[in-house]
Coordinates of C-alpha atoms in Angstrom, one line a residue:
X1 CA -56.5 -38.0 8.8
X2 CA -59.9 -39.2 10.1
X3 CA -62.7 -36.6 9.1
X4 CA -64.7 -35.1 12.4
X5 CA -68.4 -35.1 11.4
X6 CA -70.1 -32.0 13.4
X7 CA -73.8 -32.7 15.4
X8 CA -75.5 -30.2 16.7
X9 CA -77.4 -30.8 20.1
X10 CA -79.7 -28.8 22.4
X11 CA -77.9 -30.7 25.2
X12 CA -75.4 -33.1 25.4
X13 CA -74.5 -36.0 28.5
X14 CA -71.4 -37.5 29.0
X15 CA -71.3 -40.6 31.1
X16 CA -74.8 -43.1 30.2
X17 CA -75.0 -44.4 33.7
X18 CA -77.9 -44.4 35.7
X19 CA -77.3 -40.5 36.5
X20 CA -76.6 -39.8 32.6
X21 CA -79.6 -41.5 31.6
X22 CA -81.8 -39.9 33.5
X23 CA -80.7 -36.4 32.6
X24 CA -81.1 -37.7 28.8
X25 CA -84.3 -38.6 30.2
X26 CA -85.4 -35.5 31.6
X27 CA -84.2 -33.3 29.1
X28 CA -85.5 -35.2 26.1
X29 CA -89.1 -35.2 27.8
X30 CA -89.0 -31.5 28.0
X31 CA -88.8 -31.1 24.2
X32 CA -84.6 -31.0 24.3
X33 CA -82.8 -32.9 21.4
X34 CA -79.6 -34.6 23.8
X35 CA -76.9 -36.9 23.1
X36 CA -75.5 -39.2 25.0
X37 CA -71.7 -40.0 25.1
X38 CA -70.3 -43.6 26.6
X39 CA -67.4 -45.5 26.4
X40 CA -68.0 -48.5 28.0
X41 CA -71.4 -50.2 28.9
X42 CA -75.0 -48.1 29.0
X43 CA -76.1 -48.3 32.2
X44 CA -72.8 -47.9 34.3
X45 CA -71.1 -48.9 37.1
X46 CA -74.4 -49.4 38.9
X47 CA -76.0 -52.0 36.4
X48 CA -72.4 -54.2 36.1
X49 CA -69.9 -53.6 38.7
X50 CA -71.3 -51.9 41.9
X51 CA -75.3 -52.3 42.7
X52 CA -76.6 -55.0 40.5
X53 CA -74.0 -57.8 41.1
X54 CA -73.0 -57.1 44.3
X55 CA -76.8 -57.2 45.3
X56 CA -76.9 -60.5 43.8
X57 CA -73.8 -62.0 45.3
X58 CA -75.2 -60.4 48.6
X59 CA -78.6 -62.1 48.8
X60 CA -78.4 -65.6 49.1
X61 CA -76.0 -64.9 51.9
X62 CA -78.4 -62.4 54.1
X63 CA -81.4 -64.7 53.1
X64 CA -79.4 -67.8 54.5
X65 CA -78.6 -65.9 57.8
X66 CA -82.4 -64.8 58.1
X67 CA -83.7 -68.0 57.7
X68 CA -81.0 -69.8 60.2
X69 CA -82.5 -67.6 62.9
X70 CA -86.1 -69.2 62.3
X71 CA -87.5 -72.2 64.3
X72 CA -88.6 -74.6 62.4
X73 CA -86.5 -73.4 59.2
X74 CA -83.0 -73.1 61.0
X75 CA -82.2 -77.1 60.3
X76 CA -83.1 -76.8 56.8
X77 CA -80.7 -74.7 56.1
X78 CA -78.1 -75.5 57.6
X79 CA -75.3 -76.4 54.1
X80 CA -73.3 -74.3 52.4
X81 CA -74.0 -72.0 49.6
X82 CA -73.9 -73.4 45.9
X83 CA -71.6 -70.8 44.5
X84 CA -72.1 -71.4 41.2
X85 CA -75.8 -71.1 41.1
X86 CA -75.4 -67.7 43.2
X87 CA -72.3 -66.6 40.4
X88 CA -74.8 -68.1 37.6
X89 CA -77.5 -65.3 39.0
X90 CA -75.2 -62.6 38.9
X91 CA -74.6 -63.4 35.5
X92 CA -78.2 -62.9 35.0
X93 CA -78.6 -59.6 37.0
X94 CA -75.5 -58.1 35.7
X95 CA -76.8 -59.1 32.4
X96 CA -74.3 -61.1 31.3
X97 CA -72.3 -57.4 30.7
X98 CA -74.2 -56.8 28.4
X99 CA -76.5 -53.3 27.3
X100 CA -78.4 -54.1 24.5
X101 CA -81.6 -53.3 26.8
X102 CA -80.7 -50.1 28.2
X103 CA -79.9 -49.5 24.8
X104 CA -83.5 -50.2 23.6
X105 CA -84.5 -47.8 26.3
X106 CA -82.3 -45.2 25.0
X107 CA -83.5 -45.4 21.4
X108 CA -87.2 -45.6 22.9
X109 CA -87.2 -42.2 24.7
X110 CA -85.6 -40.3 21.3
X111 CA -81.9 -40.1 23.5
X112 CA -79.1 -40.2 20.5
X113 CA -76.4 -42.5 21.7
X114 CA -72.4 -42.0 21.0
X115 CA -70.1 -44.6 21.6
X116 CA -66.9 -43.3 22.3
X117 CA -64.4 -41.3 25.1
X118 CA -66.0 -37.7 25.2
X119 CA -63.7 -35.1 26.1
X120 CA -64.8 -31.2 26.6
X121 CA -62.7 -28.9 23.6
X122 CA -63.8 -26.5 24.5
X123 CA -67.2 -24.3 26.4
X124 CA -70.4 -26.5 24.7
X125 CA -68.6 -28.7 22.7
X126 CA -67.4 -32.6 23.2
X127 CA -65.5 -34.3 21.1
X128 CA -66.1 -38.3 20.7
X129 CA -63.3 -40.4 19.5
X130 CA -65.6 -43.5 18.5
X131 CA -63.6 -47.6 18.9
X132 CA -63.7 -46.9 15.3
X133 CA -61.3 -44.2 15.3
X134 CA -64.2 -42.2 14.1
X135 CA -64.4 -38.4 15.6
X136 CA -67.5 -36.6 16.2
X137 CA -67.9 -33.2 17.7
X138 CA -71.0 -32.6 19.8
X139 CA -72.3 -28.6 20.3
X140 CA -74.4 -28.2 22.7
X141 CA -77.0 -25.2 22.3
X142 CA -77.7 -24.9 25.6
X143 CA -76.0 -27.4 28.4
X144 CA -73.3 -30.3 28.6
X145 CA -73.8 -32.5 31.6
X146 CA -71.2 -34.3 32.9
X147 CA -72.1 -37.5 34.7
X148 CA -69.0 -39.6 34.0
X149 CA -69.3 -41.2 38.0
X150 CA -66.2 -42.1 40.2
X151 CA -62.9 -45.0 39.7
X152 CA -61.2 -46.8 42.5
X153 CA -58.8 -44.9 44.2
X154 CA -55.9 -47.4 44.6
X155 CA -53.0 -46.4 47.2
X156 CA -49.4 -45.3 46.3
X157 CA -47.8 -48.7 46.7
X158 CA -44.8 -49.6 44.6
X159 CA -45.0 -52.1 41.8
X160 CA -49.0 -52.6 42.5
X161 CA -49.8 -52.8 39.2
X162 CA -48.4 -55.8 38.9
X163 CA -50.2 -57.5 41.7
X164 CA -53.4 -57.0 39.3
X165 CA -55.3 -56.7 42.4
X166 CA -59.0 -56.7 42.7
X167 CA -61.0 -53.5 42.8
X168 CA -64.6 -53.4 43.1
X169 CA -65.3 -54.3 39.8
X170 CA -63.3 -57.7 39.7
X171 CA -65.0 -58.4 43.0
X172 CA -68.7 -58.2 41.6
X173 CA -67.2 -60.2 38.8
X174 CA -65.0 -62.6 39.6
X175 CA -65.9 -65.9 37.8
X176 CA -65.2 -68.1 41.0
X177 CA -64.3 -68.0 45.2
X178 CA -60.3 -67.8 45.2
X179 CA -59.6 -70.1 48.3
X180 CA -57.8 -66.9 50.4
X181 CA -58.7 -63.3 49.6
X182 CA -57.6 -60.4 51.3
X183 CA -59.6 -57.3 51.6
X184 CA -57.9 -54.0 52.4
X185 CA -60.5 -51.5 54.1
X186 CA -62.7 -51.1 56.2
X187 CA -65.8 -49.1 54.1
X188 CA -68.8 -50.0 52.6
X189 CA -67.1 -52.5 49.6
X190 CA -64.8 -53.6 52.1
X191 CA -67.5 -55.3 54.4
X192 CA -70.3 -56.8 51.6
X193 CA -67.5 -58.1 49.7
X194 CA -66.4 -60.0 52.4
X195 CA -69.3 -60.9 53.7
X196 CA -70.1 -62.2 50.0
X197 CA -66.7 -64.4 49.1
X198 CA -66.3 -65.8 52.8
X199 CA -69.8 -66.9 52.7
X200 CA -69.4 -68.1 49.0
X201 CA -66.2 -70.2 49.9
X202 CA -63.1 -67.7 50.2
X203 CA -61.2 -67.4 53.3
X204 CA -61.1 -64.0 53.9
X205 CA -58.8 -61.8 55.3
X206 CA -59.4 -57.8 56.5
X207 CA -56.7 -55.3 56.9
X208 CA -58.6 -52.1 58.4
X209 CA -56.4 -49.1 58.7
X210 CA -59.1 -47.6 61.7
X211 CA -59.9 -49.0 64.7
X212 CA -63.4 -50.1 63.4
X213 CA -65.9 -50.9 61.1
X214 CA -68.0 -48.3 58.7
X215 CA -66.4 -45.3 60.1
X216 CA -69.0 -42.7 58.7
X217 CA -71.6 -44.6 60.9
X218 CA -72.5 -44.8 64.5
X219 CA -69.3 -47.0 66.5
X220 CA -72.3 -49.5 67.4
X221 CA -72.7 -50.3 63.3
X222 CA -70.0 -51.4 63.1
X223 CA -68.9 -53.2 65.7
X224 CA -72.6 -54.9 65.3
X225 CA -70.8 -56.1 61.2
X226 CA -67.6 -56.8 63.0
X227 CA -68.7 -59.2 65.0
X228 CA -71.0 -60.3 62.1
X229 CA -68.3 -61.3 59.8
X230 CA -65.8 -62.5 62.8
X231 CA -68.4 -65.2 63.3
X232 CA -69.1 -65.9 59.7
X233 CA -65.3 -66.8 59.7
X234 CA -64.1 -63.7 58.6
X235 CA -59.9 -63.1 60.0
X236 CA -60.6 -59.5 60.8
X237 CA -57.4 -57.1 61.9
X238 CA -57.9 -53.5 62.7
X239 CA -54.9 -51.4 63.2
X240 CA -53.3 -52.7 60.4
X241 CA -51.7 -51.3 57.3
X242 CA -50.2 -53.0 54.2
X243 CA -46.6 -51.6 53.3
X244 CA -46.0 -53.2 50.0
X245 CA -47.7 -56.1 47.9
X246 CA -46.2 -58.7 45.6
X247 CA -47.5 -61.4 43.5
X248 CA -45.2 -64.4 43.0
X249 CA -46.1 -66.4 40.3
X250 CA -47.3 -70.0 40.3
X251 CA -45.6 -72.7 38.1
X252 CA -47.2 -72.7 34.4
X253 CA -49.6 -70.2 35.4
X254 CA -52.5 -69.3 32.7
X255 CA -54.6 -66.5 31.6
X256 CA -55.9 -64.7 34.5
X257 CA -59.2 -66.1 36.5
X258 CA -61.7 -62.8 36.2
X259 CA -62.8 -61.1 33.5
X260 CA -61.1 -57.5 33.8
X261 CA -58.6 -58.5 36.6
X262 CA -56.9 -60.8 38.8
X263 CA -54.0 -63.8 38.1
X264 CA -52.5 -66.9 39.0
X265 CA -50.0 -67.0 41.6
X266 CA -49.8 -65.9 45.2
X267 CA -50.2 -62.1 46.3
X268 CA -48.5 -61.5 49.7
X269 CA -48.9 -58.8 51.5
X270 CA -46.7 -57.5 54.0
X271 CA -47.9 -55.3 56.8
X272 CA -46.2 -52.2 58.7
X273 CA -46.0 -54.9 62.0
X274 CA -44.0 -57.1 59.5
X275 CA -46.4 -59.5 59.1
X276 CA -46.5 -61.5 55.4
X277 CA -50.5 -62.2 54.4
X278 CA -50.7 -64.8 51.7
X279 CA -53.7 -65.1 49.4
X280 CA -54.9 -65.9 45.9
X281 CA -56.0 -62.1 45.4
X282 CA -55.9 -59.3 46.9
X283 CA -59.3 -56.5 46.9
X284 CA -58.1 -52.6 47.2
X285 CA -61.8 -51.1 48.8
X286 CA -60.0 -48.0 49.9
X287 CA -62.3 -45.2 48.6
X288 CA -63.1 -43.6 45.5
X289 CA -61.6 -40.7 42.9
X290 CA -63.9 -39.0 40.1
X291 CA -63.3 -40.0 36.5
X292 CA -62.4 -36.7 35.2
X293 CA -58.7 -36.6 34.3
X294 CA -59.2 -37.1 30.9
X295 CA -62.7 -35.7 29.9
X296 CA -60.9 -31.7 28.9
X297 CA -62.1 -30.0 32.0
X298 CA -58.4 -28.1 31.1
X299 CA -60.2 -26.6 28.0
X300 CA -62.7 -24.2 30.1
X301 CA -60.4 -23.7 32.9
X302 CA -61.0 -26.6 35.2
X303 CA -58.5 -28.7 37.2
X304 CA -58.1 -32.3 35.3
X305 CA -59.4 -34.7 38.1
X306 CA -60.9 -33.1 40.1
X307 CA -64.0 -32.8 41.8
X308 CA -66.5 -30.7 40.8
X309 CA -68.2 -27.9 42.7
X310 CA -71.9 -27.1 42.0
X311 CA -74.7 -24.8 42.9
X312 CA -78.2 -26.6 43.8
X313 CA -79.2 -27.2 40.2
X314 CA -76.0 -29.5 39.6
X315 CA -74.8 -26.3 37.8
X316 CA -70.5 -26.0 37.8
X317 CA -70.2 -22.9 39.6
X318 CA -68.5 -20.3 37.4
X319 CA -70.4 -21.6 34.6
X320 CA -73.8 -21.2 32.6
X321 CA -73.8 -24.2 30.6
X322 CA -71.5 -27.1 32.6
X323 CA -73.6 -29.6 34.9
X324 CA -71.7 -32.1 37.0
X325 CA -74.2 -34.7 38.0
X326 CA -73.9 -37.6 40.3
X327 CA -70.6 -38.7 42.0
X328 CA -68.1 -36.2 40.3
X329 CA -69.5 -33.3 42.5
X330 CA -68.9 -35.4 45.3
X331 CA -72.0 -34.3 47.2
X332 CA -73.6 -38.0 47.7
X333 CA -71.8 -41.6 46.2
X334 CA -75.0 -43.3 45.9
X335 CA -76.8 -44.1 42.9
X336 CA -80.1 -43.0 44.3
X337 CA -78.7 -39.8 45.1
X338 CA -77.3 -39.2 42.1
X339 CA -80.5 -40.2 40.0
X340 CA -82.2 -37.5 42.6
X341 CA -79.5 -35.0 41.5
X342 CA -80.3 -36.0 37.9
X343 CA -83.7 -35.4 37.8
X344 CA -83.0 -31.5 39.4
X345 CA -80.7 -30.8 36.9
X346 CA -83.0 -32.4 34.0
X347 CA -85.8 -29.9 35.0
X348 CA -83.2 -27.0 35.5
X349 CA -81.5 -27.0 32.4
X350 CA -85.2 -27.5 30.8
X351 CA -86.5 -24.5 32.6
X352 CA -83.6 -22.4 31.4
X353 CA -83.6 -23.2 27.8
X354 CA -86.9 -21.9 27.9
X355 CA -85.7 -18.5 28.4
X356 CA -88.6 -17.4 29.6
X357 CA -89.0 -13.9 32.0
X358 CA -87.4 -14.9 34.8
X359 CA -85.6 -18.3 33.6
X360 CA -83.2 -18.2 36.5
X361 CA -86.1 -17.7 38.9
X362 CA -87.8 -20.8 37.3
X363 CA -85.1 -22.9 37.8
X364 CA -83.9 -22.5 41.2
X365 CA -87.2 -21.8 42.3
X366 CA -88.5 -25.0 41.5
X367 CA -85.4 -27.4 40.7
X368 CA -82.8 -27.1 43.2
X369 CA -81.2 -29.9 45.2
X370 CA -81.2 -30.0 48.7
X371 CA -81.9 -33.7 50.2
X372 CA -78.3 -34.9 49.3
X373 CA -76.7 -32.0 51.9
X374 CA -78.7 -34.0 55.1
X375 CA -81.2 -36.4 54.6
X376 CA -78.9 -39.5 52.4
X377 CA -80.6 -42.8 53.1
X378 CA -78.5 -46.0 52.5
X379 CA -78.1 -49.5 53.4
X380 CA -74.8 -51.7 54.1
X381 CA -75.8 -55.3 52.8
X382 CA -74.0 -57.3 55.2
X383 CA -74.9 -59.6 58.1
X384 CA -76.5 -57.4 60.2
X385 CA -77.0 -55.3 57.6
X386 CA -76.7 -51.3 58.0

């Protein structure tokens, strides 16, 4: 049996995304020793699936529109884009999935990195199951933060899983344009992917469940993007919802054409009009669900998978030493936002392990969160963009 080596922390982060590290951050700066847990890449979903890439797919698209609507710059530009120098500088931004810099970072602020899957034993205490098949249990003295960010949320479709369809991730990392891609939502991912792959050589094809566009925006948004992406080529159905998917396979097919998803073959989909979609893949953008069905909440008396309900200092309600930072308390998606939330909570906790007089005075007084409940800036990166 594998021996569990004990640490002790004064606070302890699970999830190294943007949100994690800047808790790490914020604690460590007050004088806090703090772990951090990850079991993937430092840096998160942000750095190599979601803000980095997509940005970088996104921009040579929205730079090309800009610059068509210029006299004397209009004619110039008038070709289409070279995909694999825009999917060569994706590479680059996403940094080649790589995190040996945000690891430098880590070890330059005095923040103790864990590789591993955390999960909460118990109240203070995470427990890190290493790709070694090493075990280490983190205590935390004062606070565990948990900023573990959100998954896909794929629909109940029968035999999906087999389809390997796209989710965000394989669409900010696909390796090349599949000729026909069809794009199932009508959110944020929804309309800058497609606006990325139809202007990067896909044909692509949206199935919107709504009548429109952007639904948490003003109607005139989106209609503004529909029309946007109708005239960039973009088959655009509202109305429309898929009943079942299928992927028949192509004759000798290979190994499959992204690098965490995807295959050879043709997906069809099949809508609740009857209508069969074909296409080389298939993108589910059809919301999100928080990553915390297998962190232990069960062990202090929280609901695996669920969100998680804080007070104004990122602080689980019902508890004096949980934080839930970032997407998992479901107040703001947005990286920004959740950086905000991270720096509140950072001060919070800080202000409370000081115990001074009046330590819960300190801490809501000055740290407490209020921007993300009505004043959430964000862009859409399409063509108008949002």
């Amino acid at each position: 049996m594998t021996e569990t080596e004990s640490i002790v922390y004064d606070v302890v982060v699970v999830g190294a995304g943007p949100v994690g590290e800047n808790v790490a951050d914020r604690t460590r700066a007050a004088g806090l020793s703090t772990a951090i847990v990850e079991d993937e890449l430092v840096g998160g979903e942000c750095s190599y699936w979601a803000c980095m890439p997509s940005k970088a797919l996104l921009r040579p698209v929205i730079a090309r529109a800009d610059a068509r609507r210029l006299p004397g710059l209009s004619q110039a530009v008038r070709g289409p884009l070279d995909a694999e120098a825009v999917l060569k500088r994706r590479d680059y931004m996403a940094s080649d999935w790589k995190d040996d810099g945000q690891v430098q970072w880590l070890n330059g602020v005095g923040v103790d990195l864990h590789r591993g899957h955390g999960r909460l034993t118990g109240p203070r205490t995470v427990l890190v199951e290493g790709p070694d098949s090493s075990r280490t249990e983190l205590t935390a003295r004062h606070a565990v933060a948990v900023c573990t960010g959100t998954r896909a949320a794929l629909p109940d479709l029968p035999g999906l899983a087999e389809v390997r369809p796209w989710t965000s991730r394989e669409a900010t990392s696909a390796r090349r344009a599949p000729e026909r891609l069809i794009v199932v939502g009508g959110g944020v991912v929804a309309v800058e992917m497609a606006t990325a792959w139809q202007n990067l050589g896909s044909q692509v094809t949206m199935l919107v469940r709504g009548k429109g566009l952007l639904p948490r925006m003003e109607p005139f948004a989106g209609e503004l993007i529909a029309q946007g992406l109708t005239e960039a080529g973009v088959d655009l159905r509202t109305g429309v919802s898929v009943t079942s998917v299928t992927r028949e396979p192509a004759a000798g097919s290979g190994a499959p054409d992204t690098p965490a998803g995807g295959g050879n073959g043709t997906v069809v989909a099949v809508t609740d009009a009857g209508e069969r979609i074909e296409a080389e893949e298939i993108l589910f953008a059809t919301g999100r669900a928080p990553k915390t069905d297998t962190i232990g909440l069960e062990t202090v008396g929280l609901d695996p998978g669920s969100w998680l309900s804080v007070d104004d200092s990122m602080r689980v309600e019902g508890t004096d030493w949980l934080y839930a930072v970032g997407d998992v308390n479901h107040r703001a998606l947005l990286t920004h936002q959740g950086k905000y939330q991270a720096r509140i909570a950072g001060a919070a906790i800080a202000a409370r392990a000081s115990g001074g007089a009046d330590e819960e005075s300190a801490a809501w007084g000055a740290h407490a969160a209020t921007a993300d409940h009505g004043a959430v800036p964000q862009v859409v990166f399409t063509d108008p963009e949002a």
